[in-house]
Short mmCIF file of C-alpha atoms in Angstrom, two decimals:
data_model
loop_
_atom_site.label_atom_id
_atom_site.label_comp_id
_atom_site.label_asym_id
_atom_site.label_seq_id
_atom_site.Cartn_x
_atom_site.Cartn_y
_atom_site.Cartn_z
CA MET A 1 -14.40 8.44 41.82
CA SER A 2 -12.69 6.46 45.27
CA LYS A 3 -13.12 8.90 48.28
CA GLU A 4 -10.52 7.72 50.11
CA MET A 5 -7.87 8.20 47.17
CA VAL A 6 -6.04 11.75 47.85
CA LEU A 7 -4.95 13.00 44.31
CA VAL A 8 -4.15 16.46 45.08
CA ASP A 9 -3.27 17.64 48.80
CA ASP A 10 -4.81 20.81 50.29
CA LYS A 11 -1.80 22.82 48.58
CA GLY A 12 -2.40 21.65 45.27
CA LYS A 13 0.46 19.25 45.47
CA ARG A 14 -0.36 15.94 43.34
CA ILE A 15 0.64 12.39 44.38
CA ASP A 16 3.76 12.92 42.21
CA GLY A 17 4.82 16.29 43.90
CA ARG A 18 4.09 18.09 40.88
CA THR A 19 1.55 21.30 40.63
CA SER A 20 -1.70 21.46 38.67
CA GLU A 21 0.36 23.12 36.08
CA GLU A 22 3.63 21.21 35.71
CA SER A 23 3.86 18.19 33.10
CA ARG A 24 6.38 15.32 33.97
CA GLU A 25 9.36 15.06 33.33
CA ILE A 26 10.39 15.05 29.45
CA LYS A 27 13.06 13.34 27.19
CA ILE A 28 13.30 13.43 23.16
CA GLU A 29 15.82 12.08 20.97
CA ALA A 30 15.47 11.98 17.43
CA GLY A 31 17.01 9.30 15.15
CA VAL A 32 17.67 6.57 17.17
CA LEU A 33 16.92 3.76 14.75
CA LYS A 34 19.69 3.38 12.11
CA ASN A 35 16.96 1.15 9.24
CA ALA A 36 14.18 3.18 9.20
CA ASP A 37 13.88 6.94 7.38
CA GLY A 38 13.01 8.80 10.39
CA SER A 39 12.56 7.73 14.18
CA ALA A 40 12.34 9.38 17.87
CA TYR A 41 12.33 8.06 21.16
CA VAL A 42 10.68 9.92 23.36
CA GLU A 43 10.05 9.59 27.57
CA ILE A 44 7.53 11.30 29.55
CA GLY A 45 7.15 10.66 32.81
CA LYS A 46 7.22 6.88 33.05
CA ASN A 47 5.81 6.91 29.30
CA LYS A 48 8.76 5.25 26.94
CA VAL A 49 7.59 5.82 22.83
CA LEU A 50 9.25 4.85 20.13
CA ALA A 51 8.13 6.35 16.90
CA ALA A 52 9.32 5.01 13.40
CA VAL A 53 9.01 6.58 9.76
CA TYR A 54 9.25 4.93 5.94
CA GLY A 55 8.36 6.53 3.37
CA PRO A 56 7.25 8.39 1.19
CA ARG A 57 7.23 5.09 -0.54
CA GLU A 58 4.28 3.04 -2.93
CA CYS A 59 1.60 2.49 -1.01
CA HIS A 60 0.04 -0.70 -0.41
CA PRO A 61 -2.18 -1.75 -0.32
CA ARG A 62 -2.88 -0.41 -4.01
CA HIS A 63 -6.75 0.82 -2.87
CA LEU A 64 -5.67 2.81 -0.07
CA GLN A 65 -4.09 5.37 -2.52
CA ASN A 66 -4.94 8.52 -3.03
CA PRO A 67 -4.13 9.81 -6.63
CA THR A 68 -3.91 13.62 -5.18
CA LYS A 69 -1.60 13.39 -2.40
CA ALA A 70 0.07 10.94 0.03
CA ILE A 71 -1.34 9.01 2.59
CA VAL A 72 -0.19 9.33 6.49
CA GLN A 73 -0.90 5.48 7.91
CA CYS A 74 0.06 4.90 11.68
CA LYS A 75 0.06 2.35 13.58
CA TYR A 76 0.40 2.47 17.29
CA ASN A 77 1.12 -0.62 18.80
CA MET A 78 1.43 -1.55 22.83
CA GLN A 79 4.23 -3.71 23.45
CA ALA A 80 2.88 -7.26 25.74
CA TYR A 81 5.03 -6.03 28.71
CA SER A 82 4.10 -1.80 28.08
CA VAL A 83 1.55 -2.42 31.50
CA ASP A 84 1.19 -4.12 34.81
CA ASP A 85 -0.84 -7.04 33.51
CA ARG A 86 0.27 -8.06 30.53
CA LYS A 87 -1.38 -6.50 27.09
CA ARG A 88 -2.55 -8.75 24.94
CA PRO A 89 -0.68 -8.43 21.79
CA GLY A 90 -2.17 -7.33 18.58
CA THR A 91 -4.33 -4.68 17.25
CA ASP A 92 -7.55 -3.54 19.42
CA ARG A 93 -10.01 -1.55 19.08
CA ARG A 94 -8.37 1.46 20.87
CA SER A 95 -4.80 0.92 19.15
CA ILE A 96 -7.11 1.50 15.69
CA GLU A 97 -8.70 4.38 17.17
CA ILE A 98 -5.54 6.11 18.40
CA SER A 99 -3.64 5.06 15.02
CA LYS A 100 -6.88 6.89 12.93
CA ILE A 101 -6.55 10.09 14.85
CA VAL A 102 -2.71 10.07 15.17
CA SER A 103 -2.52 10.22 11.34
CA GLU A 104 -5.46 12.42 11.29
CA ALA A 105 -3.50 15.01 13.19
CA LEU A 106 -0.62 14.64 11.36
CA GLU A 107 -1.72 14.80 8.12
CA ASN A 108 -2.92 18.49 9.01
CA VAL A 109 1.08 19.52 8.72
CA VAL A 110 1.98 16.52 6.28
CA LEU A 111 2.42 18.20 2.60
CA THR A 112 0.98 15.38 1.81
CA GLY A 113 0.40 17.10 -2.37
CA LEU A 114 3.82 16.79 -3.10
CA TYR A 115 3.62 12.70 -3.12
CA PRO A 116 0.42 11.64 -4.75
CA ARG A 117 -0.35 7.84 -5.02
CA ALA A 118 2.45 7.33 -2.27
CA SER A 119 2.24 6.61 1.69
CA ILE A 120 3.86 7.94 4.42
CA ASP A 121 4.05 4.84 7.16
CA VAL A 122 4.97 5.52 10.93
CA TYR A 123 4.95 3.12 13.97
CA ILE A 124 4.33 4.14 17.29
CA GLU A 125 5.18 1.71 19.69
CA ILE A 126 4.66 2.06 23.28
CA LEU A 127 7.31 0.14 25.60
CA GLN A 128 6.29 1.46 28.94
CA ALA A 129 2.80 3.00 29.40
CA ASN A 130 1.83 5.21 32.35
CA ALA A 131 -1.42 7.43 31.36
CA GLY A 132 -0.60 9.76 27.96
CA THR A 133 0.64 7.25 25.75
CA ARG A 134 -1.64 8.56 22.80
CA CYS A 135 0.26 12.01 23.08
CA ALA A 136 3.96 11.03 23.77
CA GLY A 137 3.31 8.67 20.35
CA LEU A 138 1.87 11.73 18.65
CA THR A 139 4.80 13.64 19.88
CA ALA A 140 7.60 11.06 18.45
CA ALA A 141 5.86 10.80 15.53
CA SER A 142 6.39 14.10 14.54
CA VAL A 143 9.72 14.24 15.45
CA ALA A 144 10.33 10.86 13.51
CA LEU A 145 8.45 12.71 10.12
CA ALA A 146 11.22 15.61 10.45
CA ASP A 147 13.72 13.36 11.17
CA ALA A 148 12.69 11.10 8.17
CA GLY A 149 13.16 14.80 5.96
CA ILE A 150 9.37 14.34 5.16
CA PRO A 151 7.91 17.98 3.57
CA MET A 152 5.83 19.40 6.74
CA LYS A 153 4.59 22.57 7.88
CA ASP A 154 5.32 22.10 11.24
CA ILE A 155 5.82 19.80 14.06
CA VAL A 156 2.49 18.87 16.01
CA ALA A 157 3.03 18.44 19.70
CA SER A 158 0.74 16.88 22.34
CA MET A 159 -0.17 16.90 25.86
CA ALA A 160 -3.35 15.55 28.13
CA ALA A 161 -4.78 17.79 30.12
CA GLY A 162 -7.56 16.74 32.77
CA LYS A 163 -9.54 16.92 35.95
CA ALA A 164 -8.89 14.89 39.28
CA ASP A 165 -10.31 15.66 42.89
CA GLY A 166 -11.94 18.58 41.45
CA HIS A 167 -8.65 20.15 40.06
CA VAL A 168 -7.95 20.68 36.42
CA LEU A 169 -4.39 18.93 35.68
CA LEU A 170 -1.85 19.09 33.65
CA ASP A 171 -0.29 16.04 31.80
CA LEU A 172 -2.28 13.34 34.12
CA ASN A 173 -0.44 10.32 35.04
CA LYS A 174 -1.59 6.54 35.86
CA GLU A 175 -3.43 7.36 39.03
CA GLU A 176 -5.46 10.29 38.18
CA ASP A 177 -6.14 9.28 35.05
CA ASN A 178 -7.73 6.11 36.31
CA PHE A 179 -9.31 7.60 39.97
CA GLY A 180 -9.94 10.76 38.35
CA GLU A 181 -13.06 12.65 36.27
CA ALA A 182 -11.53 13.43 33.24
CA ASP A 183 -9.04 13.56 30.72
CA VAL A 184 -8.33 15.77 27.70
CA PRO A 185 -5.47 14.87 25.44
CA MET A 186 -5.06 17.52 22.41
CA ALA A 187 -2.75 18.07 19.72
CA ILE A 188 -1.44 21.41 18.10
CA VAL A 189 -0.01 22.95 15.73
CA PRO A 190 1.69 25.87 17.24
CA SER A 191 2.77 28.28 14.41
CA THR A 192 -0.95 28.67 13.90
CA GLY A 193 -2.52 27.36 17.20
CA GLU A 194 -4.79 24.86 15.30
CA ILE A 195 -5.82 22.32 17.14
CA VAL A 196 -5.59 19.51 15.43
CA LEU A 197 -6.62 16.39 18.43
CA LEU A 198 -8.84 17.17 21.04
CA GLN A 199 -10.60 14.04 23.25
CA MET A 200 -12.10 14.03 26.04
CA ASP A 201 -13.30 11.35 28.31
CA GLY A 202 -15.35 11.86 31.09
CA ASN A 203 -16.85 14.96 32.90
CA MET A 204 -15.95 18.96 33.13
CA THR A 205 -17.82 22.20 33.15
CA ARG A 206 -17.65 24.38 30.62
CA GLU A 207 -15.13 26.80 33.23
CA GLU A 208 -13.12 23.46 33.47
CA PHE A 209 -12.84 22.64 30.10
CA ASP A 210 -11.68 26.00 29.14
CA ARG A 211 -8.95 26.02 31.33
CA ALA A 212 -7.59 22.61 30.43
CA ILE A 213 -7.22 23.95 26.81
CA GLU A 214 -5.15 26.89 28.05
CA LEU A 215 -2.96 24.32 30.13
CA GLY A 216 -2.88 21.85 27.35
CA VAL A 217 -2.00 24.62 24.68
CA GLY A 218 1.05 25.75 27.31
CA GLY A 219 2.08 21.45 27.64
CA CYS A 220 2.27 21.72 24.14
CA LYS A 221 4.31 24.65 23.24
CA LYS A 222 6.65 23.35 26.11
CA ILE A 223 6.69 19.97 24.55
CA TYR A 224 7.11 21.98 20.77
CA GLU A 225 10.54 23.70 21.90
CA LEU A 226 12.30 19.93 23.50
CA GLN A 227 11.09 18.53 20.02
CA LYS A 228 12.81 21.08 17.74
CA ASP A 229 15.62 21.02 20.44
CA ALA A 230 15.61 16.82 19.63
CA LEU A 231 16.07 17.75 16.18
CA LYS A 232 18.40 20.37 16.00
CA ARG A 233 20.62 18.60 18.93
CA ARG A 234 20.65 15.21 16.47
CA TYR A 235 22.56 17.43 13.96
CA SER A 236 25.10 18.83 16.10
CA ALA A 237 25.93 15.85 18.05
CA GLU A 238 27.07 14.12 14.93
CA GLU A 239 29.36 16.86 14.53
CA ALA A 240 30.35 16.15 17.99
CA GLU A 241 30.94 12.64 16.98
CA GLU A 242 33.08 13.49 14.10
CA GLU A 243 35.37 15.28 15.75
CA ASP A 244 35.85 12.14 17.92
CA ASP A 245 36.69 9.96 15.28
CA SER A 246 39.25 12.37 13.88
CA ASP A 247 40.78 12.05 17.11
CA GLU A 248 41.46 8.58 16.79
CA GLN A 249 42.42 8.14 13.37
CA MET B 1 28.27 22.38 -0.69
CA SER B 2 31.50 22.85 1.21
CA ASP B 3 31.47 26.28 -0.30
CA ILE B 4 28.51 26.92 1.25
CA SER B 5 29.55 26.01 4.91
CA LYS B 6 32.57 28.79 4.53
CA ARG B 7 30.18 31.39 3.69
CA SER B 8 28.39 31.11 6.45
CA PRO B 9 28.23 28.98 9.45
CA ARG B 10 25.47 26.43 9.29
CA GLU B 11 22.13 26.77 10.67
CA VAL B 12 19.96 23.76 11.12
CA VAL B 13 15.93 24.83 10.78
CA VAL B 14 13.17 22.33 11.59
CA PRO B 15 9.85 22.48 10.01
CA GLY B 16 8.01 25.65 11.03
CA ASP B 17 10.78 27.97 11.97
CA VAL B 18 10.70 31.20 10.89
CA LEU B 19 13.28 32.05 8.26
CA ASP B 20 12.39 35.86 7.33
CA ASP B 21 9.51 37.76 8.01
CA GLY B 22 8.94 38.38 4.39
CA ASN B 23 11.29 40.76 2.28
CA MET B 24 12.92 38.06 0.95
CA ARG B 25 11.57 35.74 -1.27
CA ALA B 26 10.64 32.07 -0.51
CA GLY B 27 12.89 29.62 -2.00
CA GLU B 28 12.72 26.08 -2.19
CA ASN B 29 11.39 23.63 0.68
CA THR B 30 9.89 27.23 2.35
CA TYR B 31 6.79 28.48 2.84
CA LEU B 32 4.26 31.65 3.60
CA LEU B 33 1.99 31.88 6.69
CA ASN B 34 0.96 35.56 7.96
CA GLY B 35 3.70 36.97 5.83
CA GLU B 36 6.26 35.26 7.51
CA ILE B 37 8.84 32.74 5.50
CA ARG B 38 9.09 29.00 7.39
CA ALA B 39 11.00 25.99 6.53
CA GLY B 40 8.96 23.19 5.01
CA ILE B 41 11.58 20.36 5.88
CA LEU B 42 14.35 19.69 8.48
CA GLY B 43 17.65 21.02 6.60
CA VAL B 44 20.09 23.86 6.66
CA LYS B 45 19.07 27.38 5.93
CA ARG B 46 20.40 29.03 3.09
CA VAL B 47 20.06 32.37 1.86
CA ARG B 48 21.35 33.71 -1.64
CA GLN B 49 20.24 37.27 -3.05
CA ASN B 50 17.47 37.53 -2.33
CA THR B 51 16.11 34.37 -1.87
CA VAL B 52 15.67 32.52 1.11
CA SER B 53 15.76 28.17 0.66
CA VAL B 54 16.24 25.10 2.99
CA ILE B 55 18.71 22.71 1.81
CA PRO B 56 17.36 19.13 2.97
CA LEU B 57 19.34 16.98 5.36
CA GLY B 58 17.65 13.37 4.46
CA GLY B 59 14.59 12.63 2.94
CA ARG B 60 13.85 10.08 -0.04
CA TYR B 61 15.57 10.53 -3.40
CA MET B 62 12.68 12.46 -5.32
CA PRO B 63 14.04 11.63 -9.63
CA GLU B 64 14.60 15.03 -11.14
CA THR B 65 15.25 14.77 -15.15
CA LYS B 66 18.39 14.17 -16.34
CA ASP B 67 20.16 12.89 -13.94
CA THR B 68 21.91 9.74 -13.70
CA VAL B 69 20.94 7.41 -11.36
CA ILE B 70 22.27 3.85 -10.49
CA GLY B 71 19.35 1.06 -10.04
CA VAL B 72 19.16 -2.42 -9.36
CA ILE B 73 16.16 -4.51 -11.20
CA GLU B 74 14.33 -5.78 -9.10
CA ASP B 75 11.58 -7.56 -11.31
CA VAL B 76 11.21 -8.49 -14.89
CA GLY B 77 8.39 -8.14 -17.27
CA SER B 78 7.38 -8.91 -20.35
CA SER B 79 8.00 -5.49 -22.06
CA ILE B 80 9.83 -3.83 -19.16
CA TRP B 81 12.28 -3.70 -16.07
CA MET B 82 11.57 -2.78 -12.59
CA VAL B 83 14.23 -0.78 -11.65
CA ASP B 84 15.01 0.04 -7.61
CA ILE B 85 16.56 3.66 -7.58
CA GLY B 86 15.54 4.50 -4.11
CA ALA B 87 12.43 6.29 -4.91
CA PRO B 88 9.02 6.71 -3.46
CA TYR B 89 7.39 5.70 -7.22
CA PRO B 90 8.09 2.65 -9.22
CA ALA B 91 10.53 2.99 -11.63
CA PRO B 92 9.97 0.86 -14.82
CA LEU B 93 12.52 0.95 -17.49
CA HIS B 94 11.22 -0.07 -20.96
CA VAL B 95 12.46 -2.26 -23.87
CA SER B 96 12.40 0.76 -26.22
CA GLU B 97 15.13 2.43 -23.74
CA VAL B 98 17.52 -0.10 -23.58
CA PRO B 99 20.59 -0.14 -26.90
CA TRP B 100 19.21 -3.66 -27.72
CA LYS B 101 16.69 -4.83 -29.86
CA VAL B 102 14.89 -7.13 -27.21
CA ALA B 103 11.82 -9.47 -29.01
CA PHE B 104 8.96 -9.17 -26.96
CA GLY B 105 9.47 -11.48 -23.67
CA ASP B 106 13.16 -11.85 -24.17
CA THR B 107 13.50 -9.37 -21.22
CA SER B 108 15.24 -11.36 -19.10
CA LYS B 109 17.77 -12.37 -21.68
CA TYR B 110 19.36 -9.17 -21.41
CA LEU B 111 19.29 -7.95 -17.87
CA SER B 112 17.96 -10.44 -14.70
CA VAL B 113 16.60 -9.50 -11.02
CA GLY B 114 19.65 -7.89 -9.11
CA ASP B 115 21.74 -6.79 -11.89
CA VAL B 116 22.87 -3.31 -11.36
CA VAL B 117 22.54 -0.90 -14.05
CA MET B 118 23.73 3.11 -15.01
CA LEU B 119 20.18 4.81 -15.90
CA LYS B 120 19.62 8.34 -16.82
CA ILE B 121 16.27 10.43 -15.91
CA LEU B 122 13.58 11.06 -19.03
CA MET B 123 11.23 12.84 -17.42
CA VAL B 124 9.10 12.64 -14.00
CA ASP B 125 5.94 14.14 -15.27
CA GLU B 126 3.21 16.30 -12.72
CA SER B 127 2.37 12.69 -11.47
CA ASN B 128 5.01 11.59 -10.44
CA LYS B 129 5.39 8.75 -12.63
CA ILE B 130 9.23 8.51 -13.94
CA SER B 131 10.84 6.98 -16.89
CA MET B 132 14.05 6.51 -17.45
CA THR B 133 16.40 5.54 -20.73
CA MET B 134 19.60 3.56 -21.01
CA LYS B 135 20.18 4.89 -24.49
CA ASP B 136 22.74 7.87 -24.19
CA ALA B 137 26.59 7.56 -23.70
CA GLY B 138 27.75 6.32 -20.47
CA LEU B 139 24.76 4.52 -19.57
CA ARG B 140 25.25 0.76 -19.02
CA LYS B 141 24.82 -2.41 -17.52
CA LEU B 142 27.49 -2.40 -14.48
CA GLU B 143 29.16 -5.96 -14.17
CA GLY B 144 30.81 -7.01 -11.31
CA GLY B 145 31.57 -4.59 -8.47
CA ARG B 146 30.04 -3.75 -5.36
CA ILE B 147 27.45 -1.32 -4.02
CA VAL B 148 27.46 1.24 -1.70
CA LYS B 149 24.23 2.91 -0.34
CA ILE B 150 24.44 6.89 1.05
CA SER B 151 22.29 9.69 1.50
CA HIS B 152 21.38 11.51 -1.48
CA THR B 153 22.01 14.51 0.11
CA LYS B 154 25.66 13.61 0.51
CA VAL B 155 26.26 12.86 -3.27
CA SER B 156 27.79 16.23 -4.12
CA ARG B 157 30.14 16.31 -0.84
CA VAL B 158 31.59 12.79 -2.39
CA ILE B 159 32.16 14.18 -5.52
CA GLY B 160 33.33 17.33 -4.37
CA LYS B 161 34.62 20.52 -5.79
CA SER B 162 34.74 20.16 -9.62
CA GLY B 163 35.06 16.33 -8.59
CA SER B 164 37.83 16.92 -6.67
CA MET B 165 37.05 13.92 -4.01
CA ILE B 166 35.90 11.63 -6.27
CA GLN B 167 39.66 12.00 -8.37
CA MET B 168 41.02 11.73 -5.20
CA ILE B 169 39.76 8.42 -3.94
CA LYS B 170 40.00 7.16 -7.48
CA ASN B 171 43.58 7.91 -8.18
CA ILE B 172 44.60 6.40 -4.15
CA THR B 173 42.78 3.11 -4.53
CA ASP B 174 42.96 2.62 -8.53
CA CYS B 175 38.90 1.83 -8.56
CA ARG B 176 36.46 2.08 -10.83
CA ILE B 177 33.75 4.38 -9.59
CA PHE B 178 30.40 5.77 -10.50
CA ILE B 179 27.76 7.58 -8.79
CA GLY B 180 24.32 7.44 -9.04
CA GLN B 181 22.20 11.04 -7.94
CA ASN B 182 20.29 8.99 -6.36
CA GLY B 183 23.03 8.13 -3.78
CA THR B 184 23.71 4.83 -5.06
CA ILE B 185 27.51 4.12 -6.01
CA TRP B 186 29.40 1.48 -7.64
CA ILE B 187 32.82 0.52 -6.71
CA ASP B 188 34.91 -1.98 -8.58
CA GLY B 189 38.83 -2.32 -7.66
CA GLU B 190 40.62 -5.02 -6.33
CA GLY B 191 40.01 -6.49 -2.44
CA VAL B 192 41.36 -4.43 -0.40
CA ASN B 193 41.67 -1.26 -2.36
CA ALA B 194 38.24 -1.60 -2.84
CA ASP B 195 37.53 -1.79 0.80
CA ALA B 196 38.82 1.28 1.85
CA ALA B 197 37.09 2.83 -0.94
CA VAL B 198 33.52 2.03 0.32
CA GLU B 199 34.55 2.68 3.55
CA ALA B 200 35.90 5.95 2.66
CA ILE B 201 32.24 6.90 1.30
CA LYS B 202 30.84 5.69 4.16
CA MET B 203 32.82 7.63 5.86
CA ILE B 204 31.78 10.59 3.86
CA ASP B 205 28.16 9.72 4.03
CA GLU B 206 28.62 9.55 8.26
CA GLU B 207 30.22 13.37 8.93
CA THR B 208 28.20 16.20 7.91
CA VAL B 209 29.34 19.49 6.38
CA LYS B 210 32.64 20.34 7.53
CA ALA B 211 36.17 21.78 6.89
CA ASN B 212 38.75 20.08 4.89
CA LEU B 213 37.18 16.75 4.62
CA THR B 214 38.78 16.09 1.25
CA GLU B 215 42.14 15.99 3.30
CA ARG B 216 41.02 14.02 6.15
CA VAL B 217 39.53 11.12 3.77
CA LYS B 218 42.53 11.21 2.00
CA GLU B 219 44.80 10.44 5.17
CA PHE B 220 42.64 7.94 5.84
CA LEU B 221 42.99 6.12 2.57
CA GLU B 222 46.70 6.71 2.94
CA ASN B 223 46.38 5.39 5.98
CA THR B 224 44.17 2.62 5.02
CA ILE B 225 45.87 1.02 1.82
CA PRO B 226 49.69 0.72 2.75
CA GLN B 227 48.81 -1.01 5.80
CA VAL B 228 46.78 -3.37 4.65
CA GLU B 229 48.99 -4.31 1.50
CA ASP B 230 51.59 -5.37 4.32
CA ASP B 231 49.49 -7.55 5.72
CA LYS B 232 49.18 -8.83 2.19
CA GLU B 233 52.50 -9.27 1.87
CA GLU B 234 53.19 -11.41 5.01
CA GLY B 235 50.16 -13.48 4.21
CA ASP B 236 51.97 -14.77 0.64
CA GLU B 237 54.76 -15.54 2.23
#
């Protein structure tokens, strides 16, 4: 949009020093909340996302119950302080859309047939936003689901690709998202390679789009490893704490 | 569970992890994808004979026939009580399944909201509807005491090998303890002893599979109880 803003320099470096194929720094932690059945905290660059899962439990309101399978109800919410200007709290059109696509992505992996009439509730809270929160939210939500002990086929991994300054880039940051040409968030089921979420905001050629998918899938696979690591670390961490306790006694 | 941990190092698996390339039989909490057996839940991998399965590390309690559970009455109807047993589905206790003759509408005379009951799961049908009974040996309303809730996956640890753990806690603390398969535990005993028993059970819940847990809980109890009793004597003086 703006011609003066240089998002990718001559050497292919981006404004935060990354190359086009590099994602931001990722930190994932599982089981951070005590009162929820499962939870996860994710940081991707400046994004900070908390996800909590309850269930399976009785579905309310009743008319949403499905007699053949459980439903995944997702609530994506941005905190008032998550963006530069205060975000007006509450549900808006954007959060309804994201809640819908995230729950649909998760329904692909959760073995919903095991819990007819039940509801699995996922709450995603965006504490700090810097482009790519729906991907960070979905990443956190699937770790939280696994942490809650919910039967599922795989963990959904999600990351965005996009285009800025004519370059196809992985994991856009806020500047690249705002002043770039396109944003393509996606989510995959790593074991099958299925794409369970794909959106595009902006314009790209077919070739650029293919490249974006290629980059995005690569990014998702990287996220996937970190998700698995976070879950496994949680249970080995418990053992480490246990040893500390025994020393005290 | 403890005997498994000794047999092989426990391997934590997450959903989607490949457990075997298909030479084995797919057991509980696993599924087949392109000939590979994959984990269907977060848990610990278990290989028994020719079957590979996953033991869940968490999750909600799903009732099974013949389970003994402890629940709290959460609602009273004219011919049923709704009991909170921590399951994903409502758990009704019908008047015909209690050891008393209850006239229609008299339900609250026998059990009211907040009462604790020990029940048995009669059946969970294919649509996951739960039916329970209180008409069996040992099943009753539990008066007094207190409740500790732990993960249902840790119940076998609290009981221990052929009851060793729970017997040890009962002996040391001199408490009456009932354990529900749903992870709800009822404890009744004298003040400090009951406190110690509660702490011991919470300790078992927090600490994952590890050797000599029974020993460590015993040590904890023996250290806690005499110490607190000293304080009590001082208080009496």
